[in-house]
């Protein structure tokens, strides 16, 4: 069965049995190794990716379910800039990863948390992130990094100029200046 | 003409020889091997890895100077540090790099970490275990760095036409009266002919710790960038286009079942299915295995599930939990068996003296490793060399076994280095490498990727052995001292299963330190009889594994619970009771340089803990059903103890018997802390592992196998279970010891003691669970009535 979808902004087509989990398509067919295998039953979160901008566990998503979908993996998430950029910067500053194996999944989950909730409390972080197991138990730093990323994002917002011109207006202005 | 040509060749040889001369500078080891080389593309992991850059792209610039086994320097002044340790999450490469860079006076921005695949010249060194890496590396890497500094300064002095004493080495440069040569410049000049013998190297002066720029400072770990961007290479990611995927069909028990028949009629319907092998393992590590082969992983998973296999009935090894316990109890009673670590005189007699006597027995269930990256091996033969891609981190042990299996010499096997997605002791064992090797061998050396599903990984785990421990002691009521102690530990012996030549000699018989470490404690207990008994039924039916924290995961559970029970019996405060027994006399005085101070250092962390938690008054301020308990230890081994004291604050919810840990305080003395931030991360992880095993993890055995097969039934700690944690390191200049072992073991007893302080219930089985608590509450009610 042929399935076509948009992966990290690019059109992709694969020809595989319809019950093939997306995780193996990403890793073995398309050679994107950043998304990991941990449990195969959607309980550890290491395979977290975005489908249509929402978190999904690739190990329990079948290829038949993603026809025409927009899929983003850790490899493509950087291109989305914020909140990913601040999140990765915070992750680095706090030195979150230990073995690092769960970290793609943690980051993919955390970036959506911040999109939905720019100022999460500890409880809110826990309730969104509790599906992501970290066997090295780097949880304290995961929480700290999410808070730090939220701070960074808030700082960015206050740095932006208050005036809001539409993109079209801005275009006209710059052309006018020429 | 001939003469000139010869002279020219000799000149060139001499030049290349002096630039790439590798003088064997290993203290205490043998002769020099090998010749100069440039980095083989893709052969090693080299950090730091910049965004967008693959590991293969990093190449040395121009000529390379390799002053000793531990580093090489190129013309741009990049210092490549050679590492034989595995990255398991402890950022060990960055920690070790600090040692050599410090003494070399390197520029940290020019440091590159090179994680080496196995090479003959480092034979025996590939082993990352027991929190030993920094301690093992402390002397040799600093000395190697000092040797490089010596050579750089001497060569630069010659170029400056002055003496080395007038040159200053700083930040990767050598300067003299306003002139400057970088390490790269010096390498470019060439002709570094200084040779330094192991003896000379060991005697080079080392830096005053007050001048440290890297050791003890905050530096970013160099492996982290890759882990944040999904680029870190784990062996599960290794791939060759022509490889076949293999999945095991595991027998009904670890040992004892033989394959009778295989029917793959249904499997043949699966697109991609290639066939199966019944494996015969001459080492008898793998018994009753069938492997399924396919062209893609998903086909292998499905085929293995529907393959119809009949095995012989493994009656003897299809054990239940209680069979293992009962067998342990039988063994405990037999005083003729077992090995003695200590057997001082008159223990039996002295146990009958004194004012008080305590005799308690403690149990621990098995625990699963559950490393998030499941077991995986990719193996192939290229020419006459076998190439192995796995996260195994006792490569030196594996090489011996694989060489025997494959019928080649060890230098015909290369184990490639990868980051490891968690091990916690699992990937020290070579057991899972054997079926991959057998399968590839059957296919003439074709690339085979053996992968385990999570369920396979749990079934094939080398579980932490169940244990039974009994402690007896007699006490003096007036000064709360101990007259004598007898301590029996009955458990499986992982070292016996995996590496029997590493068993240790006791005063009677051999024993497995991985089964008893921690029971050889530092308290003054008078004459001491410590006996270790191997639970043969565990050994025959499971394969007990090396585990995070070593034996202290169960020994400290018994010992530190017992100490609190004793304090209670004697109406003594748990901290003062212990403190007064940490006298440091006799065998507990400690040994230079690794256990300097002995029991006195354990006493010091305990005292500091008391101050930190305000032990004197905090217990009076606690609400009902809340308690704080303490535990301490020196471990994970007596040879290289890290001293640790920990307090846990718990709340016990009586209706459902739920224990919640609210806060943990931990004080650690690990000598000089090389990497303060990394050390803190290690302790955070260790403490939470201890908590997870105390309250959330326990593997029930049914029919000879673990009953839980995935996260729906096996429940390690999640982010929402994390308590507040306060970590403090003692500051001193002692030799650095390991970081995480003992911190794992002290958590469970601290919690057990806290529960007792909260609700006066004493639990003696791990994991602690609500069932036991509720039973105990019931009993208390009955006793009152």
CSV table of C-alpha atoms in Angstrom, one decimal, chain A residues 24 27 37-39 101, chain B residues 234-237 245-248 250 254 286 289 297 369-378 389-393 420-436 448-463 498 543:
chain,number,residue,atom,x,y,z
A,24,UNK,CA,9.9,1.9,11.8
A,27,UNK,CA,13.8,5.0,11.3
A,37,UNK,CA,12.1,3.0,20.2
A,38,UNK,CA,11.4,2.3,23.9
A,39,UNK,CA,8.4,0.2,24.6
A,101,UNK,CA,17.9,8.4,24.7
B,234,UNK,CA,23.2,4.8,19.7
B,235,UNK,CA,23.9,1.3,18.4
B,236,UNK,CA,20.2,0.7,17.8
B,237,UNK,CA,20.6,3.3,15.1
B,245,UNK,CA,16.9,-8.2,10.9
B,246,UNK,CA,16.8,-10.9,13.5
B,247,UNK,CA,14.4,-11.3,16.4
B,248,UNK,CA,14.7,-13.9,19.1
B,250,UNK,CA,12.7,-16.8,23.5
B,254,UNK,CA,16.1,-18.9,30.6
B,286,UNK,CA,21.9,-19.2,25.0
B,289,UNK,CA,16.7,-20.0,21.2
B,297,UNK,CA,12.0,-5.2,11.5
B,369,UNK,CA,17.0,-2.9,34.4
B,370,UNK,CA,14.6,-1.5,31.8
B,371,UNK,CA,17.2,0.5,30.0
B,372,UNK,CA,15.2,2.7,27.6
B,373,UNK,CA,17.3,1.6,24.6
B,374,UNK,CA,16.5,-2.1,24.5
B,375,UNK,CA,19.2,-4.7,23.8
B,376,UNK,CA,20.4,-4.6,20.2
B,377,UNK,CA,23.5,-5.9,18.3
B,378,UNK,CA,24.6,-5.4,14.7
B,389,UNK,CA,27.9,-2.5,16.9
B,390,UNK,CA,26.3,-2.6,20.3
B,391,UNK,CA,26.2,-0.6,23.5
B,392,UNK,CA,28.1,-3.2,25.4
B,393,UNK,CA,30.5,-1.6,27.8
B,420,UNK,CA,24.5,3.9,25.3
B,421,UNK,CA,20.8,4.6,25.8
B,422,UNK,CA,20.9,3.5,29.4
B,423,UNK,CA,22.5,0.3,30.8
B,424,UNK,CA,22.3,0.4,34.6
B,425,UNK,CA,24.5,-2.7,34.5
B,426,UNK,CA,22.6,-4.7,31.8
B,427,UNK,CA,25.0,-4.0,29.0
B,428,UNK,CA,28.1,-5.2,31.0
B,429,UNK,CA,27.0,-8.7,30.2
B,430,UNK,CA,28.1,-10.2,26.9
B,431,UNK,CA,25.2,-12.7,26.8
B,432,UNK,CA,23.1,-10.9,24.2
B,433,UNK,CA,26.1,-10.6,21.9
B,434,UNK,CA,26.4,-14.3,21.5
B,435,UNK,CA,23.2,-15.1,19.6
B,436,UNK,CA,24.0,-12.2,17.2
B,448,UNK,CA,22.7,-9.2,11.1
B,449,UNK,CA,20.9,-6.8,13.3
B,450,UNK,CA,19.5,-8.6,16.3
B,451,UNK,CA,16.8,-6.5,18.0
B,452,UNK,CA,14.8,-7.1,21.1
B,453,UNK,CA,11.2,-5.9,21.5
B,454,UNK,CA,10.6,-4.4,25.0
B,455,UNK,CA,8.9,-7.7,26.0
B,456,UNK,CA,11.9,-9.7,24.7
B,457,UNK,CA,14.2,-7.3,26.5
B,458,UNK,CA,12.4,-7.8,29.8
B,459,UNK,CA,12.2,-11.6,29.5
B,460,UNK,CA,15.9,-11.7,28.6
B,461,UNK,CA,17.0,-9.3,31.3
B,462,UNK,CA,19.6,-10.3,33.8
B,463,UNK,CA,17.4,-9.3,36.7
B,498,UNK,CA,29.2,-13.7,33.8
B,543,UNK,CA,20.7,-15.2,35.2
